[in-house]
mmCIF file of C-alpha atoms in Angstrom:
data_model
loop_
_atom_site.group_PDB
_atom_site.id
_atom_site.type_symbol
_atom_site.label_atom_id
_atom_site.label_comp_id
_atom_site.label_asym_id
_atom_site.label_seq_id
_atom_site.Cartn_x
_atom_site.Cartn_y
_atom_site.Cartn_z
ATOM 1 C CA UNK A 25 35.363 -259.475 -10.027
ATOM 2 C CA UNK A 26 36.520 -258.750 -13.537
ATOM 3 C CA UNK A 27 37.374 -255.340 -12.611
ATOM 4 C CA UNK A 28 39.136 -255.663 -9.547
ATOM 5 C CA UNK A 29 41.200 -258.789 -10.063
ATOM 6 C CA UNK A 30 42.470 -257.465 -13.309
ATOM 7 C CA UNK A 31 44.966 -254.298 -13.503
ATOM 8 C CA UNK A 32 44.504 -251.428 -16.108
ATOM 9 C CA UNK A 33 47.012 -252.673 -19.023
ATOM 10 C CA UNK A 34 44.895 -255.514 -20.406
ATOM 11 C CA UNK A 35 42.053 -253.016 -20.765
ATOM 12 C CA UNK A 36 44.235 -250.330 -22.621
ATOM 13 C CA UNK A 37 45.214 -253.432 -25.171
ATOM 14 C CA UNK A 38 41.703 -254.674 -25.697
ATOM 15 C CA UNK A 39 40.452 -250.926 -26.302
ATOM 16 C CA UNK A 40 41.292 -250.024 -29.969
ATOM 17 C CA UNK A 41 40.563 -253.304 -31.210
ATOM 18 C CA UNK A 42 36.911 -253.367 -29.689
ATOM 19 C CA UNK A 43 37.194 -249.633 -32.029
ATOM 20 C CA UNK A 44 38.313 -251.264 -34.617
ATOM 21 C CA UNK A 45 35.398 -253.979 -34.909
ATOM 22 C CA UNK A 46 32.612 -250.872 -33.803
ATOM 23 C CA UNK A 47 34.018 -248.971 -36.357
ATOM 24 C CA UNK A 48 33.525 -251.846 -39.048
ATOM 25 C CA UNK A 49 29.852 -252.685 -37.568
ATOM 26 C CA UNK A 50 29.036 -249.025 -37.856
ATOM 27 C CA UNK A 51 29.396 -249.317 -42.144
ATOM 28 C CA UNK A 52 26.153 -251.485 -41.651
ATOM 29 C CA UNK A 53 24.287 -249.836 -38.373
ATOM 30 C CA UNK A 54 25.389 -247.224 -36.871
ATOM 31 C CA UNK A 55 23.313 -248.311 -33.877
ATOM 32 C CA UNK A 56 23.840 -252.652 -33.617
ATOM 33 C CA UNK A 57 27.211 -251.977 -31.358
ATOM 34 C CA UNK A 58 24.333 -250.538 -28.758
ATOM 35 C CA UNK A 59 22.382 -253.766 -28.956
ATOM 36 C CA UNK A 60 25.617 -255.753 -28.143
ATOM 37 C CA UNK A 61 26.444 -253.246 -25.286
ATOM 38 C CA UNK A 62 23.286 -253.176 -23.314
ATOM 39 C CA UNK A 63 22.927 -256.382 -22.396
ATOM 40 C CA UNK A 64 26.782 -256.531 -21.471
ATOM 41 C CA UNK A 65 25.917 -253.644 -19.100
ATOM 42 C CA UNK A 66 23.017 -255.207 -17.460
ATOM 43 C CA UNK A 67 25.513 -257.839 -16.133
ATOM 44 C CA UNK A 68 28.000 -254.867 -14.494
ATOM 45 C CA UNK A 69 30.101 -255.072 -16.351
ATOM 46 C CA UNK A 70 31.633 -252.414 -18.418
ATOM 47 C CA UNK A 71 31.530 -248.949 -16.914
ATOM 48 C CA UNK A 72 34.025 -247.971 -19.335
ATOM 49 C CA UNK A 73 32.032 -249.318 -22.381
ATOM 50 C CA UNK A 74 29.324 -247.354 -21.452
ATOM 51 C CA UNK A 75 31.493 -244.358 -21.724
ATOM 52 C CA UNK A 76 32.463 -245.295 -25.164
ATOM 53 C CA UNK A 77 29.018 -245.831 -26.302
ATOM 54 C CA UNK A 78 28.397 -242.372 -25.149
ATOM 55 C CA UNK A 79 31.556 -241.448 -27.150
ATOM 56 C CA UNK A 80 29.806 -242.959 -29.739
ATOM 57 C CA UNK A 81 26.592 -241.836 -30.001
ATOM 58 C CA UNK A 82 27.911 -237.928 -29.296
ATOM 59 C CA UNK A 83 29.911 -238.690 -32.508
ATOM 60 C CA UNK A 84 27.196 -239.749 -34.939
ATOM 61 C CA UNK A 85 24.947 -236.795 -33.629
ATOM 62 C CA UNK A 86 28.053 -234.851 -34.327
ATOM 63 C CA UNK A 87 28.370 -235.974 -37.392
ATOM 64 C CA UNK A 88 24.945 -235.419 -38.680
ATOM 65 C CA UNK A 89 24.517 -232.413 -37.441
ATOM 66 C CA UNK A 90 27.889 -231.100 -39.475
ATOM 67 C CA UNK A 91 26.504 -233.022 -42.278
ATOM 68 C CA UNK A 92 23.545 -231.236 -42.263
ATOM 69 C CA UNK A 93 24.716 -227.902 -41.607
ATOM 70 C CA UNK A 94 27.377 -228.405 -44.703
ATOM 71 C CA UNK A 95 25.367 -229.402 -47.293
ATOM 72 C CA UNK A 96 23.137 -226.446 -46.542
ATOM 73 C CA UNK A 97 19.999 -228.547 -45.489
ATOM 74 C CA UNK A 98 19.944 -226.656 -42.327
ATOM 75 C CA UNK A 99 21.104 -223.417 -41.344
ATOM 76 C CA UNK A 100 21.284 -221.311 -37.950
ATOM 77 C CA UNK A 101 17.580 -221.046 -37.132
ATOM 78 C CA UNK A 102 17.962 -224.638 -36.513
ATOM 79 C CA UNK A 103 20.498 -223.669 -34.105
ATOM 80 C CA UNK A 104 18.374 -220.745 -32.820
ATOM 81 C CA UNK A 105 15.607 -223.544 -31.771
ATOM 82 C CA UNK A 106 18.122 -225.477 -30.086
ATOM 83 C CA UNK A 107 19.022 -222.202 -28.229
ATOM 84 C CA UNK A 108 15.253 -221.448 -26.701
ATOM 85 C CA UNK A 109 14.870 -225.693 -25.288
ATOM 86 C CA UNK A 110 14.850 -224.609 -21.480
ATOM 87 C CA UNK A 111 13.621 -226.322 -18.415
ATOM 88 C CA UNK A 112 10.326 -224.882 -18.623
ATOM 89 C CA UNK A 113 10.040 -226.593 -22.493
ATOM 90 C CA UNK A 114 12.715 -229.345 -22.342
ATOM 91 C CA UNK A 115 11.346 -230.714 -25.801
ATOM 92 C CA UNK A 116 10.662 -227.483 -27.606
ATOM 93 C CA UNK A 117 13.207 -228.617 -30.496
ATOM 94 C CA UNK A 118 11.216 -232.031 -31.025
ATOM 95 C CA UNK A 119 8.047 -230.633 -30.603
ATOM 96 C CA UNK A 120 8.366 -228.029 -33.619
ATOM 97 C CA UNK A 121 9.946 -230.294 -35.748
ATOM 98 C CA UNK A 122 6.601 -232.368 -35.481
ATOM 99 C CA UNK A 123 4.553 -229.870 -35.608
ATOM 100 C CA UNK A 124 6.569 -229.028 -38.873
ATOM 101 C CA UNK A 125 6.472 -232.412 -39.849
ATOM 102 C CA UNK A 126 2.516 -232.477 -39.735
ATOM 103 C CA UNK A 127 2.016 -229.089 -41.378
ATOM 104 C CA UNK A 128 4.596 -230.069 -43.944
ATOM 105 C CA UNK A 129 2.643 -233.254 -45.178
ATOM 106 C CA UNK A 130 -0.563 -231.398 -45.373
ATOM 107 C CA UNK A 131 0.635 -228.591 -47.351
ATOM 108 C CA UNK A 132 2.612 -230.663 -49.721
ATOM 109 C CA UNK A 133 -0.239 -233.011 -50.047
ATOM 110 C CA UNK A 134 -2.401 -229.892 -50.943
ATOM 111 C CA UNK A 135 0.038 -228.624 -53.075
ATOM 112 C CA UNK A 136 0.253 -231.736 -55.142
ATOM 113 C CA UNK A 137 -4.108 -232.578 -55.561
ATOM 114 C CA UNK A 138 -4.022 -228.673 -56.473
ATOM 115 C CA UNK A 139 -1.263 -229.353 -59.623
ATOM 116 C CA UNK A 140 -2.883 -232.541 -60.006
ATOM 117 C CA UNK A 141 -5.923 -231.482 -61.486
ATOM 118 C CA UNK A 142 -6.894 -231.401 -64.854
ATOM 119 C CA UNK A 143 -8.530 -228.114 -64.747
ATOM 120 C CA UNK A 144 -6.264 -226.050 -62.343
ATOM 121 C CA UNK A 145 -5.859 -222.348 -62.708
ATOM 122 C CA UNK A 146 -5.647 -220.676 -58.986
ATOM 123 C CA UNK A 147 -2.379 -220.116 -58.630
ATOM 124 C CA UNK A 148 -3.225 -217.579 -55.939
ATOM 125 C CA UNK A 149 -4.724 -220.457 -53.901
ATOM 126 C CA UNK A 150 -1.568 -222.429 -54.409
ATOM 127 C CA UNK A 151 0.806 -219.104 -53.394
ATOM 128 C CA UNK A 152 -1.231 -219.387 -49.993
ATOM 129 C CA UNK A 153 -0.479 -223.055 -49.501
ATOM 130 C CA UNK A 154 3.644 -222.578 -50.745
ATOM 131 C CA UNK A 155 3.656 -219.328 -48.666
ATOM 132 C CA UNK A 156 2.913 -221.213 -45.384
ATOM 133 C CA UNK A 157 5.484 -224.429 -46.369
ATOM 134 C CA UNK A 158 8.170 -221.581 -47.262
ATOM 135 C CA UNK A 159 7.889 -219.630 -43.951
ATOM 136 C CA UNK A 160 7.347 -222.793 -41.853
ATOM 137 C CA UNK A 161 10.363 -224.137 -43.302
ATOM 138 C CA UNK A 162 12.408 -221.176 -42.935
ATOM 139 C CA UNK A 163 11.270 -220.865 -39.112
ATOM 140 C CA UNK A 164 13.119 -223.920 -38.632
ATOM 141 C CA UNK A 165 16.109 -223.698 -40.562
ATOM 142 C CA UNK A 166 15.202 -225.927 -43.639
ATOM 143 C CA UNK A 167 17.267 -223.942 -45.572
ATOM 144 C CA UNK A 168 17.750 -226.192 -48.659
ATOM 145 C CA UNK A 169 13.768 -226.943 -48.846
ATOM 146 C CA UNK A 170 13.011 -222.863 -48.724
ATOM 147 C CA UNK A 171 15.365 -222.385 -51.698
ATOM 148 C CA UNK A 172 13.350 -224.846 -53.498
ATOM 149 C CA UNK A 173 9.855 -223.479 -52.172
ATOM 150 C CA UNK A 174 11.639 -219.893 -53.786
ATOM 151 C CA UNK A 175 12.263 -221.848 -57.482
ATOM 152 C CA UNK A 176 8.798 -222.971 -57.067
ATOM 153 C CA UNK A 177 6.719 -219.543 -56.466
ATOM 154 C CA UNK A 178 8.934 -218.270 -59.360
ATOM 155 C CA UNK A 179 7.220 -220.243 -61.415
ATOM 156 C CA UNK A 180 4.185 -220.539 -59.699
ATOM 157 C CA UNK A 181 4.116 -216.525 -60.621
ATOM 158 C CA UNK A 182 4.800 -217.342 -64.502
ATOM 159 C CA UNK A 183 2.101 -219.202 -64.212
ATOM 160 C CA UNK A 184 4.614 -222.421 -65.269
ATOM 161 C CA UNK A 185 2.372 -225.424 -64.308
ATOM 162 C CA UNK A 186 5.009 -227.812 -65.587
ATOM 163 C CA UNK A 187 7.711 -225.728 -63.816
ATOM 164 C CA UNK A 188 5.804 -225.922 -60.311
ATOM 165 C CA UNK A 189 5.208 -229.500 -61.230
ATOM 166 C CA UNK A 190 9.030 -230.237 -61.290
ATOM 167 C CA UNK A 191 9.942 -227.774 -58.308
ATOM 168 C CA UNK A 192 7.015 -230.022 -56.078
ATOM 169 C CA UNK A 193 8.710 -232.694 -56.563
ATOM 170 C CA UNK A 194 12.048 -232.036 -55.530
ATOM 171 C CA UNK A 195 10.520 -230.285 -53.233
ATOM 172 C CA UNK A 196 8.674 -233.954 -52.273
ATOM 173 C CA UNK A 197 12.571 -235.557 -51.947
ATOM 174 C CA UNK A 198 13.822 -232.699 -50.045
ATOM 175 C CA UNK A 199 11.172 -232.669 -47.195
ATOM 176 C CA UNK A 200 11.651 -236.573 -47.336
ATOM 177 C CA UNK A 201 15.356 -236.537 -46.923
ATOM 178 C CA UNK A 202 14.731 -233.908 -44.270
ATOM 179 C CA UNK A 203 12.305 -235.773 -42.235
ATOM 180 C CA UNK A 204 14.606 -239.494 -42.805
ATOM 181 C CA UNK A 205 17.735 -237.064 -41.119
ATOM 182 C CA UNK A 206 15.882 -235.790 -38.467
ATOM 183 C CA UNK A 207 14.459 -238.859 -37.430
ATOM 184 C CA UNK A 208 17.845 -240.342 -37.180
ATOM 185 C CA UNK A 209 18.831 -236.670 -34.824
ATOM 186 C CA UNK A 210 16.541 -237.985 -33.026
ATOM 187 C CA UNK A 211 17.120 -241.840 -32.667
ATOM 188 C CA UNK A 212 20.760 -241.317 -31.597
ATOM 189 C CA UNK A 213 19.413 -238.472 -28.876
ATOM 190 C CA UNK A 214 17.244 -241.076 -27.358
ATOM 191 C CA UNK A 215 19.517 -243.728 -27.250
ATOM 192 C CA UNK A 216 22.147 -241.596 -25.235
ATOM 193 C CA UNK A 217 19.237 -240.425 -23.128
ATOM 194 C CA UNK A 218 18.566 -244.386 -22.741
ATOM 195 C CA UNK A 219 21.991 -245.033 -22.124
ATOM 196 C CA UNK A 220 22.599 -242.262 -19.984
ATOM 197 C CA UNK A 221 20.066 -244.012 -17.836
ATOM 198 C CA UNK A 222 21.328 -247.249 -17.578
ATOM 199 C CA UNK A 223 25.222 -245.849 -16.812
ATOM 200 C CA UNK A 224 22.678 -244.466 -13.750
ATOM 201 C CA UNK A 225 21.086 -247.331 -12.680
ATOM 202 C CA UNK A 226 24.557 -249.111 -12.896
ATOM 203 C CA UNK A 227 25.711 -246.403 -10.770
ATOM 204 C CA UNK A 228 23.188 -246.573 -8.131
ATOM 205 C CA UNK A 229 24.063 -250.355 -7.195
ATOM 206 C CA UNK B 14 -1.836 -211.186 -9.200
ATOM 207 C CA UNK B 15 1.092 -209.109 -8.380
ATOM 208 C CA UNK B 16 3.021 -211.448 -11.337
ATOM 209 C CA UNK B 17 0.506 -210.593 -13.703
ATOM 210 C CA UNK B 18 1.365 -206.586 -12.464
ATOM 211 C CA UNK B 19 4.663 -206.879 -13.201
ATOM 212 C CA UNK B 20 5.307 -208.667 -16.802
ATOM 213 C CA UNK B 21 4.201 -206.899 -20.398
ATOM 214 C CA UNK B 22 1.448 -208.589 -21.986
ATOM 215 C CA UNK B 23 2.020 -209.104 -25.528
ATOM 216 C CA UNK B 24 -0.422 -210.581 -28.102
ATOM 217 C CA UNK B 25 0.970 -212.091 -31.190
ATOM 218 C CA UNK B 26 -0.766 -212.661 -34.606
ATOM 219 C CA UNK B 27 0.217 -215.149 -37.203
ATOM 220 C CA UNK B 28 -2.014 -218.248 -39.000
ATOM 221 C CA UNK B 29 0.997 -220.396 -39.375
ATOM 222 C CA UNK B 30 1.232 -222.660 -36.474
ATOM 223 C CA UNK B 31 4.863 -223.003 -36.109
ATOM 224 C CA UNK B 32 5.561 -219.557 -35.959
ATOM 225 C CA UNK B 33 2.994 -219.093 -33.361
ATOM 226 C CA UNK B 34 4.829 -221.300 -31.530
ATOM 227 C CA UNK B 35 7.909 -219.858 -32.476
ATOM 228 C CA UNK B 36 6.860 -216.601 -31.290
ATOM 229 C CA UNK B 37 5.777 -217.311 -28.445
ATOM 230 C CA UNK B 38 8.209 -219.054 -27.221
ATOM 231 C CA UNK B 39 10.574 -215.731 -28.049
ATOM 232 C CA UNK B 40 8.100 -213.776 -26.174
ATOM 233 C CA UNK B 41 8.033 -215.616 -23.092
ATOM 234 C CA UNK B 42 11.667 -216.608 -22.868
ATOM 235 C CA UNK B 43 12.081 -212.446 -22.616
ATOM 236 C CA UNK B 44 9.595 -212.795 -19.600
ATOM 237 C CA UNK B 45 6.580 -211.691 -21.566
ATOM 238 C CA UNK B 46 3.032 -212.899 -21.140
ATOM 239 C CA UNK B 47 2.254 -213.713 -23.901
ATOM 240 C CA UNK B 48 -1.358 -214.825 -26.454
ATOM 241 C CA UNK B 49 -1.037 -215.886 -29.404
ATOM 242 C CA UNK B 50 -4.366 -215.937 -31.913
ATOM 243 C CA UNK B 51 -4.386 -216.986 -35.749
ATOM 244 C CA UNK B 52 -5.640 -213.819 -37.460
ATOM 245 C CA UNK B 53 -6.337 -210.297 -37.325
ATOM 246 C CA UNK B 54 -10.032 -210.483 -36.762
ATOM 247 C CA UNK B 55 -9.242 -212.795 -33.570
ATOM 248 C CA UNK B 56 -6.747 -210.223 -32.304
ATOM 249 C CA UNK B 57 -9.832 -207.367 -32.860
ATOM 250 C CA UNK B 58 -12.230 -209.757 -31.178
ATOM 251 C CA UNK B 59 -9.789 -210.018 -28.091
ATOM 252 C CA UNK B 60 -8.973 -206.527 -27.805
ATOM 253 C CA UNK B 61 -12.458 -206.332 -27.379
ATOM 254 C CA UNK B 62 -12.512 -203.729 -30.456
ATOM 255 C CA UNK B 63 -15.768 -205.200 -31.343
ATOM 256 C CA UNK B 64 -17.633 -204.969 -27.939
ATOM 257 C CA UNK B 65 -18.166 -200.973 -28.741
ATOM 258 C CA UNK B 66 -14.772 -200.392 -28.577
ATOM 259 C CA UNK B 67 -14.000 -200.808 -25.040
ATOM 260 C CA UNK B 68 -10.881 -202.219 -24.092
ATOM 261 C CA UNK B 69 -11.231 -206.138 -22.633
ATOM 262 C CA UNK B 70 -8.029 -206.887 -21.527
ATOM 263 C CA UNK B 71 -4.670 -204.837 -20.671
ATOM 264 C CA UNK B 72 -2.206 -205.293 -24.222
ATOM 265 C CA UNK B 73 1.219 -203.257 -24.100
ATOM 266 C CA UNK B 74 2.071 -204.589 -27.568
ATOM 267 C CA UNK B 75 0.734 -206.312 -30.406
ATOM 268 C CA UNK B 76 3.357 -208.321 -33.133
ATOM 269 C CA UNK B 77 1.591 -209.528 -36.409
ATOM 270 C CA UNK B 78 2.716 -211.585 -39.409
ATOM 271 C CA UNK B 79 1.784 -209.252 -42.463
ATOM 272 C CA UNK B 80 0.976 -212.130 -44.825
ATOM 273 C CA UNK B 81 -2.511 -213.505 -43.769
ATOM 274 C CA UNK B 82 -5.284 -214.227 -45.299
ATOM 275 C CA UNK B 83 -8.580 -212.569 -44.880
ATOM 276 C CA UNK B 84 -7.042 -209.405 -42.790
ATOM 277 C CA UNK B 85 -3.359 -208.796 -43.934
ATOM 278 C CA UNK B 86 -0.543 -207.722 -40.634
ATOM 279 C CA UNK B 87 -1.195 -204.397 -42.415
ATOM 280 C CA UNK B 88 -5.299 -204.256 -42.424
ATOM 281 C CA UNK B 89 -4.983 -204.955 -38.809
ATOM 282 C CA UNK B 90 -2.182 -202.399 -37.955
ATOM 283 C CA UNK B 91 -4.497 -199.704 -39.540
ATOM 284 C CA UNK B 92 -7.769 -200.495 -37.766
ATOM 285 C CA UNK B 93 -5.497 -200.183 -34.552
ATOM 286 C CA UNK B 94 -4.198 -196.857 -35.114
ATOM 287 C CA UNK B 95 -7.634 -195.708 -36.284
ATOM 288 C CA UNK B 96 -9.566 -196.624 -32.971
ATOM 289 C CA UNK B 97 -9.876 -194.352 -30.340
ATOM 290 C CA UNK B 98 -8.884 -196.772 -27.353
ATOM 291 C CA UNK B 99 -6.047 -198.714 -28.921
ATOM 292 C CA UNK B 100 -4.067 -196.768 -30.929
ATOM 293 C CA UNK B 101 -1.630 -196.171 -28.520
ATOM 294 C CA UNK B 102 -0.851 -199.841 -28.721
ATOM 295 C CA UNK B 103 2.653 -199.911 -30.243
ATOM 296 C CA UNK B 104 2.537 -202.731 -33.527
ATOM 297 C CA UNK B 105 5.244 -204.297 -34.704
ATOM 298 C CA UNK B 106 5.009 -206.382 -38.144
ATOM 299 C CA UNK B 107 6.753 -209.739 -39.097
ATOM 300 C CA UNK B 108 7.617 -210.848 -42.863
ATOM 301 C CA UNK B 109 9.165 -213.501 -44.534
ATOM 302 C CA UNK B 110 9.613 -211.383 -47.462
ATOM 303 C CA UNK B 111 12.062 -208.602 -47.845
ATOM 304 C CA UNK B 112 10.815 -205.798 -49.665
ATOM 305 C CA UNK B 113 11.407 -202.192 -48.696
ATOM 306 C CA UNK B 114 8.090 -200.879 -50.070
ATOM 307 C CA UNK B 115 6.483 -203.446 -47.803
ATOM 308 C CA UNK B 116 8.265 -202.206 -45.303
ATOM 309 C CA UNK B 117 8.112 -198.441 -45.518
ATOM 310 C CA UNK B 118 3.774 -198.698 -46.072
ATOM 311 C CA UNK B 119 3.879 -200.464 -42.583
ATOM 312 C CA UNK B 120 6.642 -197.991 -40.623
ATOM 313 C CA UNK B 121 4.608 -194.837 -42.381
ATOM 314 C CA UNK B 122 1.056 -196.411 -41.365
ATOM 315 C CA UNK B 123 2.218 -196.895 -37.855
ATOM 316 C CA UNK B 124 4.017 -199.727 -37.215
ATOM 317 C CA UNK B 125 6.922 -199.482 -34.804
ATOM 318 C CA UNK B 126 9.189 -201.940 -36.118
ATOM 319 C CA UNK B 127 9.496 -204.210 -38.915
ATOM 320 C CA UNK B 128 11.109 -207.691 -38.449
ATOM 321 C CA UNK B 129 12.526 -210.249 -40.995
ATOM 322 C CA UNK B 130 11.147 -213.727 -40.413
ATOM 323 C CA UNK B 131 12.915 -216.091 -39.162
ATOM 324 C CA UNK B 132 12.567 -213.637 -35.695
ATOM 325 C CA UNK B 133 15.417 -214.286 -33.425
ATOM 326 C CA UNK B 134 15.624 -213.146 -29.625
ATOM 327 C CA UNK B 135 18.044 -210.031 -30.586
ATOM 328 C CA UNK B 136 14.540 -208.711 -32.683
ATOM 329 C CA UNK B 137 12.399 -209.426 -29.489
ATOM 330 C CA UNK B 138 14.902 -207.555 -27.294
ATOM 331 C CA UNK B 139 14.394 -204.564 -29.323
ATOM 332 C CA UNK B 140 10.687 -204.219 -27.751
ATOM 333 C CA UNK B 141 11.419 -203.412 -24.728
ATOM 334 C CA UNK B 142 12.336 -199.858 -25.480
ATOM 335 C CA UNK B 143 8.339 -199.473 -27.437
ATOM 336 C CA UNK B 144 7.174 -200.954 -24.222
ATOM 337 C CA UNK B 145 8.972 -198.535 -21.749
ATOM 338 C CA UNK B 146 7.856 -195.460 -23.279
ATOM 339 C CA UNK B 147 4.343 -196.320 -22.642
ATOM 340 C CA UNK B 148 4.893 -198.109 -19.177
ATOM 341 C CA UNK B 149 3.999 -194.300 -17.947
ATOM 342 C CA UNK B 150 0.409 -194.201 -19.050
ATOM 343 C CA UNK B 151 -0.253 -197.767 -18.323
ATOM 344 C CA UNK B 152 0.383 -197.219 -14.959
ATOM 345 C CA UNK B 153 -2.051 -194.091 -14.847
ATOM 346 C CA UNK B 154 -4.392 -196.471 -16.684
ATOM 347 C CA UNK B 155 -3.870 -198.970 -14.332
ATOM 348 C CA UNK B 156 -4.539 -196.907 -11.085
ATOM 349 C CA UNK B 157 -7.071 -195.293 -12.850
ATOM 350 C CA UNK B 158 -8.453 -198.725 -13.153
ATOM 351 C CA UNK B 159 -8.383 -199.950 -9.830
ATOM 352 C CA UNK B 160 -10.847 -197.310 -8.748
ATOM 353 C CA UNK B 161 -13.204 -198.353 -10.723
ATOM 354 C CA UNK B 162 -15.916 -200.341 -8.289
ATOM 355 C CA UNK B 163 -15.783 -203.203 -10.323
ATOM 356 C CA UNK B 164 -12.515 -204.666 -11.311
ATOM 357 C CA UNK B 165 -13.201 -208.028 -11.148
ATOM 358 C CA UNK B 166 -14.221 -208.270 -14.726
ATOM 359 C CA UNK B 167 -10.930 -207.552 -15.650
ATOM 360 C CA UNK B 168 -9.227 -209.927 -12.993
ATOM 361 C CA UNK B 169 -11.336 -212.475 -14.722
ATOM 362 C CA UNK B 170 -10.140 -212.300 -18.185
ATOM 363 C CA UNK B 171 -6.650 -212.210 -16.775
ATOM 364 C CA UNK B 172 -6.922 -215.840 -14.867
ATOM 365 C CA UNK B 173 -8.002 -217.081 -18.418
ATOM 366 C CA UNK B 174 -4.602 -215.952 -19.761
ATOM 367 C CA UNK B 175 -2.159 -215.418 -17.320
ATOM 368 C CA UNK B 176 0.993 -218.093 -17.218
ATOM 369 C CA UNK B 177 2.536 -217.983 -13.918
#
């Protein structure tokens, strides 16, 4: 085959051009090399490329997560969730975060038909609803989105309706950049876990 | 049963849903059996504080969130020291917020330790210690317990809860 008949050198030239061209199909999607990969796979024949998918995909998560952690969106909770995943909860991490996600939308949709209306005056009402977003987000690591949920009970306690009107919605932004960077954590953990089981199937033949 | 013997049961408090979680997960990682109810009256109603103040269920600690609404981590820590059957129970209170008179109203009126929210495992580990100091009496209670003629009410609220 391919493999056999062929020895090592050729491969070692073809390799960084092949990184070349990912690298440039990576400015679009990060993810279309994978696409082109699979089904190259399913035929038998790169083991190696399968490697450097891997390679790949460790990377980007890599890369977001440094991203993330830089730029102060997340801090070490996040880290501390990542810590408790075990065998007996092998998706704890996910599972929060959607839990979070689910909580999140309510309370910010609360949050907003509370500022919303014409006649509103219970800010105490509105410190429960921003008390439960802030220590939610803290619990997992949303670092960023708790300073903001701090700007916005500072005015909430001046009674500033145009001030907590402002701090909701970059508060809005921040939970939907969040949620858009998470769901990409995600994406590129499933597709090694996908991967990782096709480099097994291949290996089973 | 034996299992159930040998692991601390602890019951948590806290109406936010992730830190339930959160907590729990803390609790159980440290080998802790752990409940977890979403306010203070549900933590009175499963002591069994209502039910003329007999003890239910066996709890070797109780850990609250202090902002709640309704009955506040510190409303609930006082009705536990004030009752004749569970004030032994050690309480520890959780906060978001960091503010020392907070913090001193809840170690004068009882509370064994105070923890800064996010909790992390190092805060759980420093339970064990509250729990030790009382393992003593439990097992007195315990013993005490089992010659009682009828201990299968007890058993029977323990299958509800127990995680083996």
């Amino acid at each position: 085959s391919h493999l056999t008949k062929k020895n090592p050198k050729p491969l070692k030239r073809v390799k960084p051009t092949n990184k070349k061209r990912l690298r440039e199909r990576e400015k679009t999607n990060p993810f279309s090399f994978l696409g082109q990969l699979i089904p190259l796979a399913k035929t038998g024949l790169p083991l190696w490329m399968l490697g450097l998918a891997a390679d790949r995909l460790r990377a980007d998560m890599n890369r977001l997560l440094s991203f993330l952690f830089h730029q102060g969106i997340l801090d070490e909770q996040f880290l501390q969730l990542q810590q408790l995943q075990d065998e007996t909860s092998p998706n704890f991490v996910s599972e929060v975060v959607n839990i979070y996600f689910h909580e999140s939308e309510k309370l910010l949709r609360n949050l907003r038909s509370l500022l919303m209306d014409r006649e509103f005056s219970d800010y105490n009402k509105m410190g429960i609803h921003l008390n439960q977003f802030m220590g939610s987000s803290s619990s997992i690591g949303a670092k960023r989105i708790r300073n903001v949920c701090l700007a916005f009970r500072a005015a909430s306690d001046q009674n500033n309706r145009a001030g907590c009107l402002s701090a909701l919605e970059v508060l809005e932004h921040e939970y939907c950049f969040l949620k858009n960077k998470l769901h990409e954590l995600f994406q590129v953990l499933f597709s090694l876990i996908f991967l990782l089981l096709h480099f097994i199937s291949y290996v089973k033949i | 049963m034996a299992a159930s013997e040998t692991k601390f049961h602890v019951l948590a408090v806290d109406d936010t849903l992730i830190d339930r979680k959160l907590i729990e997960k803390l609790l159980k990682t440290s080998s802790y059996q752990v409940t977890a109810v979403d306010s203070g009256t549900k933590a009175l109603e499963f002591l069994g504080l209502n039910n003329n103040d007999h003890q239910d269920v066996e709890v070797n600690l109780i850990i609250t969130d202090y902002c709640m609404p309704g009955m506040t981590g510190y409303d609930l820590l006082r009705k536990i020291k004030e009752s004749s059957s569970f004030k032994d129970i050690p309480v520890v209170i959780m906060s978001s917020d960091n503010i020392p008179s907070r913090i001193n109203r809840c170690l004068e009126g009882g509370a064994e330790e105070f923890f800064l929210k996010p909790v992390q495992l190092s805060d759980v580990n420093k339970l064990r210690p509250h729990l030790m100091k009382r393992t003593q009496t439990s097992v007195n209670k315990r013993k005490a317990m089992d010659e009682i003629v009828s201990p299968d009410r007890t058993r029977a609220r323990y299958n509800e809860l127990e995680v083996n």
